[in-house]
Tab-separated table of C-alpha atoms in Angstrom:
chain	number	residue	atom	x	y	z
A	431	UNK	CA	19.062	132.735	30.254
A	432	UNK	CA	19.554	136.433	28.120
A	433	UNK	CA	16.351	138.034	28.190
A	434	UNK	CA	14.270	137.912	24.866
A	435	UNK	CA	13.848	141.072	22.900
A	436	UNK	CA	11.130	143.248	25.011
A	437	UNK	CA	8.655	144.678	22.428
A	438	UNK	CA	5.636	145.224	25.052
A	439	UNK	CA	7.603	146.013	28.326
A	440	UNK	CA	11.097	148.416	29.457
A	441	UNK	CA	13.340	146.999	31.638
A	442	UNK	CA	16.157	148.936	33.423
A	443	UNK	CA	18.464	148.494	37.075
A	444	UNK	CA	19.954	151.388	38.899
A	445	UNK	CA	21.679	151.016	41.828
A	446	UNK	CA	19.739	147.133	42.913
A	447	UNK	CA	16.188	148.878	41.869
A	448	UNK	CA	15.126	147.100	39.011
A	449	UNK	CA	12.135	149.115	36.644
A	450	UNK	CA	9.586	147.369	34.836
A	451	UNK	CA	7.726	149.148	33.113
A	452	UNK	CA	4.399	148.602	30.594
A	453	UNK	CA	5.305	149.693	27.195
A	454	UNK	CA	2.164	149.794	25.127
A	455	UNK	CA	1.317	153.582	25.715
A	456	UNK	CA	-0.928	154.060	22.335
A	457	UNK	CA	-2.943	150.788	23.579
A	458	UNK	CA	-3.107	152.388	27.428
A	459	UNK	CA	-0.503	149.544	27.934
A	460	UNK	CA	-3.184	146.861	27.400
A	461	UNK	CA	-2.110	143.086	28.426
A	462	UNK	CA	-1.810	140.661	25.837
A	463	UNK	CA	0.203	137.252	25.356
A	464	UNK	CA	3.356	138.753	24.568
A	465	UNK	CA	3.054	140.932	27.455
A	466	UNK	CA	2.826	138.057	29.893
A	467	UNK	CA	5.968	136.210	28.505
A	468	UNK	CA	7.951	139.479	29.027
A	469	UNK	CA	6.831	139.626	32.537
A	470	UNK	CA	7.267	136.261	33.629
A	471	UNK	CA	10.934	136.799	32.019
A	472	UNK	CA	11.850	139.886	33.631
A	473	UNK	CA	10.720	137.943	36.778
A	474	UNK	CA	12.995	135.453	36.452
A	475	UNK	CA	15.556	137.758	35.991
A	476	UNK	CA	15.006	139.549	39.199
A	477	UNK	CA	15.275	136.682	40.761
A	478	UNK	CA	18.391	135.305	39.423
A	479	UNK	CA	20.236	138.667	39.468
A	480	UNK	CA	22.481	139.861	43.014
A	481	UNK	CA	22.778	143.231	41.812
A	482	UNK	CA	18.359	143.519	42.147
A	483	UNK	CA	17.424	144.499	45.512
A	484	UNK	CA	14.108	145.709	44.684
A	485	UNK	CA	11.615	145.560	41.415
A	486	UNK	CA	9.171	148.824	40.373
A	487	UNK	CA	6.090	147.750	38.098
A	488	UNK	CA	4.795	151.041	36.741
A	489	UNK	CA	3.431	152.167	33.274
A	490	UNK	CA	4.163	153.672	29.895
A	491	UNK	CA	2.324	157.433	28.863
A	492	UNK	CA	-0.888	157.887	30.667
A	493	UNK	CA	-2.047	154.520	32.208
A	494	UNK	CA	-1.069	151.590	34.051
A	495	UNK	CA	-2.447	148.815	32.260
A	496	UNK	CA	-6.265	149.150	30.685
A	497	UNK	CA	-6.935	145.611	31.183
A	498	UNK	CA	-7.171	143.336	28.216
A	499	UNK	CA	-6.401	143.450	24.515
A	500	UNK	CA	-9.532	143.641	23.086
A	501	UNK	CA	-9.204	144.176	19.319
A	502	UNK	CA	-10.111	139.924	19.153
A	503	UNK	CA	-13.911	141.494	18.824
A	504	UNK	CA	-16.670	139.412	21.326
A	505	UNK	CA	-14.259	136.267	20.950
A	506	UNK	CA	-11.574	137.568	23.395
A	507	UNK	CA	-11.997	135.561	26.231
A	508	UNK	CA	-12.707	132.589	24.137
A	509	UNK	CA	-10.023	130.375	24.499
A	510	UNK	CA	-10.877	127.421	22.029
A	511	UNK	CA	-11.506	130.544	19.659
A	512	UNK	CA	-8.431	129.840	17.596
A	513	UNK	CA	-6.775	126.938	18.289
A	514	UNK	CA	-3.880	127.073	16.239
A	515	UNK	CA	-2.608	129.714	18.456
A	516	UNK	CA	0.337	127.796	20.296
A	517	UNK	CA	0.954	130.403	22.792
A	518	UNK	CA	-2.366	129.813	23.785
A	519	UNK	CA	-2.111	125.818	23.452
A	520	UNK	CA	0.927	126.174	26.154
A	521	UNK	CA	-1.216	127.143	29.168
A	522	UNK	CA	-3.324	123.930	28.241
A	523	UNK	CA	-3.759	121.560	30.769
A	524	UNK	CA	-6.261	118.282	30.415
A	525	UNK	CA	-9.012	120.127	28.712
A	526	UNK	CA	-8.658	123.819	30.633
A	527	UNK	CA	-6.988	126.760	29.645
A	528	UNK	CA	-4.450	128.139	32.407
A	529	UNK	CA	-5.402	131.868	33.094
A	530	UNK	CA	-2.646	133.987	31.608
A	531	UNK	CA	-2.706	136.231	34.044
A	532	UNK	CA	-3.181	133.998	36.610
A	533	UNK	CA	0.528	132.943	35.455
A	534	UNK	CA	1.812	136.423	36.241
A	535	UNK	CA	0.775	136.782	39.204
A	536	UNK	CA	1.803	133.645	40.698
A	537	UNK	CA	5.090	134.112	39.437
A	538	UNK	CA	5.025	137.869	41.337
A	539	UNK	CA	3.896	136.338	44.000
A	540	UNK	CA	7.073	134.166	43.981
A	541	UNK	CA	9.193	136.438	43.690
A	542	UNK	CA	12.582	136.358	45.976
A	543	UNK	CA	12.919	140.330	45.741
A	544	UNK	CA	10.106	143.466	47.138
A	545	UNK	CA	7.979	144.368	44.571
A	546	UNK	CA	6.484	147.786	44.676
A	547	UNK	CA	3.513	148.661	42.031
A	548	UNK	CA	3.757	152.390	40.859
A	549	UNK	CA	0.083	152.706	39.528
A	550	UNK	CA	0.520	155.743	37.798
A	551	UNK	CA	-3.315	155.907	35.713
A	552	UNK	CA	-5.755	154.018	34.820
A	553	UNK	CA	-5.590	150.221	35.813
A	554	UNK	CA	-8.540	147.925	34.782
A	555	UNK	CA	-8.924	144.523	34.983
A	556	UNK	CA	-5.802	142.150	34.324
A	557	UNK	CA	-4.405	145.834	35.278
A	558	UNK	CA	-6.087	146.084	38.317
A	559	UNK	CA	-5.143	142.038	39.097
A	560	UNK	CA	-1.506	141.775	38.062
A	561	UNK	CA	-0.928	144.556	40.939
A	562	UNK	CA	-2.453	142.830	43.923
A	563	UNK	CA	0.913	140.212	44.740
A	564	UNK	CA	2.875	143.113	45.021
A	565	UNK	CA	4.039	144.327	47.963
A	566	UNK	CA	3.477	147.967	48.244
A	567	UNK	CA	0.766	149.775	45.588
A	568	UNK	CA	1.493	153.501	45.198
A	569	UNK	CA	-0.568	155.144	42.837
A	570	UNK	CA	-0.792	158.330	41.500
A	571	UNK	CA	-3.762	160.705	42.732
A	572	UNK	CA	-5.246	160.325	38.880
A	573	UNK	CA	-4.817	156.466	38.989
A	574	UNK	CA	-8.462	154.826	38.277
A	575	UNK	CA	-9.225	151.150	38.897
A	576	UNK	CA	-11.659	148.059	38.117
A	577	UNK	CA	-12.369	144.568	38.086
A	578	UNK	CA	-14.777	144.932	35.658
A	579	UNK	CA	-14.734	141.654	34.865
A	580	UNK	CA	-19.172	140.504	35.251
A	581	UNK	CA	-19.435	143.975	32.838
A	582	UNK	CA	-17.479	141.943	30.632
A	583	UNK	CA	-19.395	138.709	31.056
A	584	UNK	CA	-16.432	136.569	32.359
A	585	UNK	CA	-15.362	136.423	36.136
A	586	UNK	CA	-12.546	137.380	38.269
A	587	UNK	CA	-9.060	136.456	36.728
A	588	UNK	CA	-5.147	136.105	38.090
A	589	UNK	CA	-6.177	134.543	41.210
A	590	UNK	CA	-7.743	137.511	42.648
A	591	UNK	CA	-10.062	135.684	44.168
A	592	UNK	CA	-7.495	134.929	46.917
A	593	UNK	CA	-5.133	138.298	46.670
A	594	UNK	CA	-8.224	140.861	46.699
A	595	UNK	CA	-9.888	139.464	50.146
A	596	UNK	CA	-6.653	139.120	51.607
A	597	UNK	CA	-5.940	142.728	51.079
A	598	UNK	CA	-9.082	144.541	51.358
A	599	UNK	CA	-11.676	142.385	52.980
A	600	UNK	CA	-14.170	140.403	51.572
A	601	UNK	CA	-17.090	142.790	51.641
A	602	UNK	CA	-14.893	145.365	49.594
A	603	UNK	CA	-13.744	142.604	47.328
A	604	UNK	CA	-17.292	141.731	46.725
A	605	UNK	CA	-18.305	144.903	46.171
A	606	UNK	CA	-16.077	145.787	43.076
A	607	UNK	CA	-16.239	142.471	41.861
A	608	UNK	CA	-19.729	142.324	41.916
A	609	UNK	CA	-20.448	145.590	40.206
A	610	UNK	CA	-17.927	145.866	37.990
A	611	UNK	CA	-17.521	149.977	38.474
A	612	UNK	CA	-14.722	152.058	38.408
A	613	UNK	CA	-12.952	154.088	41.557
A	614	UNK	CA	-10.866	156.563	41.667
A	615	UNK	CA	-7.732	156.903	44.086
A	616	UNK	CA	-8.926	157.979	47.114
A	617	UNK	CA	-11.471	155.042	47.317
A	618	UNK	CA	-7.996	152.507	46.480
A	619	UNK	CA	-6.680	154.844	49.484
A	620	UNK	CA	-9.090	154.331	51.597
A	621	UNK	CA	-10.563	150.933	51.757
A	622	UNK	CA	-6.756	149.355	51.766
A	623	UNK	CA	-6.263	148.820	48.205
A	624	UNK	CA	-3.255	151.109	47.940
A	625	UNK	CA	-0.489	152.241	50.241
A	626	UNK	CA	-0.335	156.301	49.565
A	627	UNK	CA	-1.572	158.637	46.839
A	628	UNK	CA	1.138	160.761	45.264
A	629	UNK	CA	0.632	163.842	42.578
A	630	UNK	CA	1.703	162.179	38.564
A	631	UNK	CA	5.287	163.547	38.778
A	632	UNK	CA	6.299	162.443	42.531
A	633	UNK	CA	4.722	158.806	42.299
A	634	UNK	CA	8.454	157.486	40.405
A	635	UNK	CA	10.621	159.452	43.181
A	636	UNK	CA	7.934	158.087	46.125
A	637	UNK	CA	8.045	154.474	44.902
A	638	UNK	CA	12.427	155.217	44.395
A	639	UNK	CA	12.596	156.216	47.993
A	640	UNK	CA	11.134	153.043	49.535
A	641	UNK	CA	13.068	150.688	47.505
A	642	UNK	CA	16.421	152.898	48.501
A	643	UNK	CA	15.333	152.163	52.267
A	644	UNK	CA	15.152	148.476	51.387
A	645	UNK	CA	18.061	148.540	48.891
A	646	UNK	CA	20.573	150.250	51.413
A	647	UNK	CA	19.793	148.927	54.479
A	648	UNK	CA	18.758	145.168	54.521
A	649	UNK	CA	20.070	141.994	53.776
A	650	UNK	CA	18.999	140.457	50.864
A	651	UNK	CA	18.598	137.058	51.984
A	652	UNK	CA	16.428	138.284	55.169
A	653	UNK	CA	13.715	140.565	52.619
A	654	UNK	CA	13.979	136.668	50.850
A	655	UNK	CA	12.754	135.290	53.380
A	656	UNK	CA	10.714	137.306	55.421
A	657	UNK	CA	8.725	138.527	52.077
A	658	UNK	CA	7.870	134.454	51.192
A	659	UNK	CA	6.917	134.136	55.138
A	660	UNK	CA	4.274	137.037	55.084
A	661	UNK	CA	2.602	135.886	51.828
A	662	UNK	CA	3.038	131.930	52.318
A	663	UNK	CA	1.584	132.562	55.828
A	664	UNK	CA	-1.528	134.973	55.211
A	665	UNK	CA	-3.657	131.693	54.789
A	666	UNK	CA	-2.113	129.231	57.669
A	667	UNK	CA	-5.008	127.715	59.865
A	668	UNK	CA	-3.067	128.407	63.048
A	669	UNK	CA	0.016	130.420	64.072
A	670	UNK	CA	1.873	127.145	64.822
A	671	UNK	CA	3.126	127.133	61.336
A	672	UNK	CA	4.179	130.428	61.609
A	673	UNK	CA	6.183	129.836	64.363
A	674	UNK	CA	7.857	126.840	62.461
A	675	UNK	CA	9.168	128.371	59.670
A	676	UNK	CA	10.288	131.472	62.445
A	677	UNK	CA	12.265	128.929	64.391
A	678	UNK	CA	14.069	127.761	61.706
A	679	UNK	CA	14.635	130.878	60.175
A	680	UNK	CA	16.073	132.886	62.791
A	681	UNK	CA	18.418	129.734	63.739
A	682	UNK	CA	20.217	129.296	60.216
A	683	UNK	CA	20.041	133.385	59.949
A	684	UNK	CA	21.687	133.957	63.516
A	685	UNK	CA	24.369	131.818	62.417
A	686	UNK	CA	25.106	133.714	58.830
A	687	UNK	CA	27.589	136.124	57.984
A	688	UNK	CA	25.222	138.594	57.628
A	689	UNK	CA	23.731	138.151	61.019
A	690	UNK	CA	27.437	138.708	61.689
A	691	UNK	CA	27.236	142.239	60.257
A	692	UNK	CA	24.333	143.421	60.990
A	693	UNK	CA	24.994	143.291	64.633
A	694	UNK	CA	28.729	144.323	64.604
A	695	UNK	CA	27.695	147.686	61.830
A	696	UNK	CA	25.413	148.591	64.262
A	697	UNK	CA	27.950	148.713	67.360
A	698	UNK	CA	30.411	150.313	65.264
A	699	UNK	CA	27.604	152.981	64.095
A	700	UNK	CA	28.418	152.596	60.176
A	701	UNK	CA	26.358	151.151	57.229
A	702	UNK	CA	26.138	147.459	56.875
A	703	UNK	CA	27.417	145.848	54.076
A	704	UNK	CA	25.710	141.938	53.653
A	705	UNK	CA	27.712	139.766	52.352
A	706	UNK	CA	25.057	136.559	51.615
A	707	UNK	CA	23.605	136.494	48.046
A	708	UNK	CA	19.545	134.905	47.301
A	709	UNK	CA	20.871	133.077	44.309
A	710	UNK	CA	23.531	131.158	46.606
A	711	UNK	CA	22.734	131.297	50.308
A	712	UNK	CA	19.427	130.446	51.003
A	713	UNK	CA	18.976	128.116	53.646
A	714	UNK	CA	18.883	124.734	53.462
A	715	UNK	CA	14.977	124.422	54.717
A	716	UNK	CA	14.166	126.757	51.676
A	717	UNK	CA	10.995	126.179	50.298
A	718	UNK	CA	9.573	124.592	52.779
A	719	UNK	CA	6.571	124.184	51.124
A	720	UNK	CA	5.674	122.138	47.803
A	721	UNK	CA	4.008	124.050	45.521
A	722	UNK	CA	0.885	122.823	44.069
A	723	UNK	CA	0.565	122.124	40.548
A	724	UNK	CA	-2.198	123.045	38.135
A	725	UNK	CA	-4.933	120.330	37.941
């Protein structure tokens, strides 16, 4: 499927590093409807394209993302507020609105390639959200961040409720989601939220470097794999199932070409070069799990 004409987002690949980038800069990149098409797009065209080894999520001007459109006034959050809006009529289900965000970031959190958030200013709400399936958050050293949502009268949003414990604890994830306030960088830094801090003009280059090390070095059907096992696994009631999906895994991998390659590059001290593609040689026990649907 071509991609549809961008109007809130920039897209770009060099060398397998795809950027996507928030493209609202006079709003502070503020989220709105159109914004989370775009991104579930571009998604699905990571996925489906060989030539992506590795996605950047960064942001237009002087912010990440500032959270929510608000120019809807107090009704913003109101989702029987206009119901002739048929974007907004596509997320319904029974009588519930699906989260838009919460869209987003199950789809990151699908994703078959890395996904490395460049937080390069201010990211609020649905900006602080969106980031948390990715899998490495570098932000710049005047990056700012809140889940402001009970200032706002509403709750947590984009399933954060599972991705912010998971990656910070729950006493930190009850803390900012309880009051509402804004941190700066070093706090992100500190309590687990983010990865490094970097000054504004070495946060691109920073997040560029790590996705060269994947991009150059690994097989793409192994990052595949081993990216769904981490996430898929981080709520498992017992390492058992871990060790299922591992057995399996390392038998249909040890038998690949690449498996191949990687072994006989190394002997013969020279760069590998993978031959197996995500969009064709998965294996056969890929998913293994069914993925629940919205009730």
């Amino acid at each position: 499927m071509p991609l549809p004409t961008l109007e809130t987002t920039l897209y770009s690949v060099d060398r397998g590093v795809a950027t996507i980038t928030l493209n609202r800069p006079e709003k502070l990149n503020a989220y709105n409807a159109k914004m989370r098409e775009e991104l579930i797009a571009l998604f699905d065209e990571t996925d489906a394209d060989d030539n992506v080894r590795v996605v950047i999520v960064t942001g237009a001007g002087r912010a990440f993302c500032a959270g929510a459109d608000l120019s809807s006034g107090g009704a913003t959050f109101d989702r029987q507020a206009n119901p002739g809006d048929l974007t907004r009529e596509s997320l319904k289900v029974g009588d519930v609105y699906r989260d838009g965000g919460g869209t987003n970031t199950l789809r990151i959190y699908q994703s078959l390639k890395p996904v490395i958030g460049a937080i390069n200013g201010p990211a609020v709400g649905i900006g602080a959200t969106m980031q948390l399936p990715m899998d490495m958050r570098l932000a710049s050293t005047e990056a700012r961040f809140g889940f402001v949502f009970t200032r706002r009268g509403i709750t947590p949003e984009a399933a954060s409720s599972w991705f912010l414990p998971q990656l910070v604890g729950m006493q930190t994830a009850l803390e900012w989601s309880m009051t509402g306030r804004i941190f700066n960088a070093d706090e992100a830094l500190v309590r687990g939220l983010v990865r490094s801090l970097h000054a504004p003009d070495e946060l691109l280059p920073a997040a560029h470097a790590i996705a060269r090390e994947i991009a150059d070095n690994t097989a793409p059907v192994s990052v595949a794999l081993a990216r769904q096992m981490m996430w898929r696994m981080a709520a498992a009631p017992h390492p058992m199932f871990a060790h299922r999906i591992d057995s399996r895994s390392i038998q249909t991998r040890g038998q690949s070409a690449d498996a191949r390659e990687g072994v006989t590059a190394f002997l013969e001290k020279r760069p590998a070069v993978f031959p197996n593609k995500v969009s064709t040689d998965m294996p056969p026990f890929f998913p293994w799990w069914d993925e629940p649907d919205f009730e």
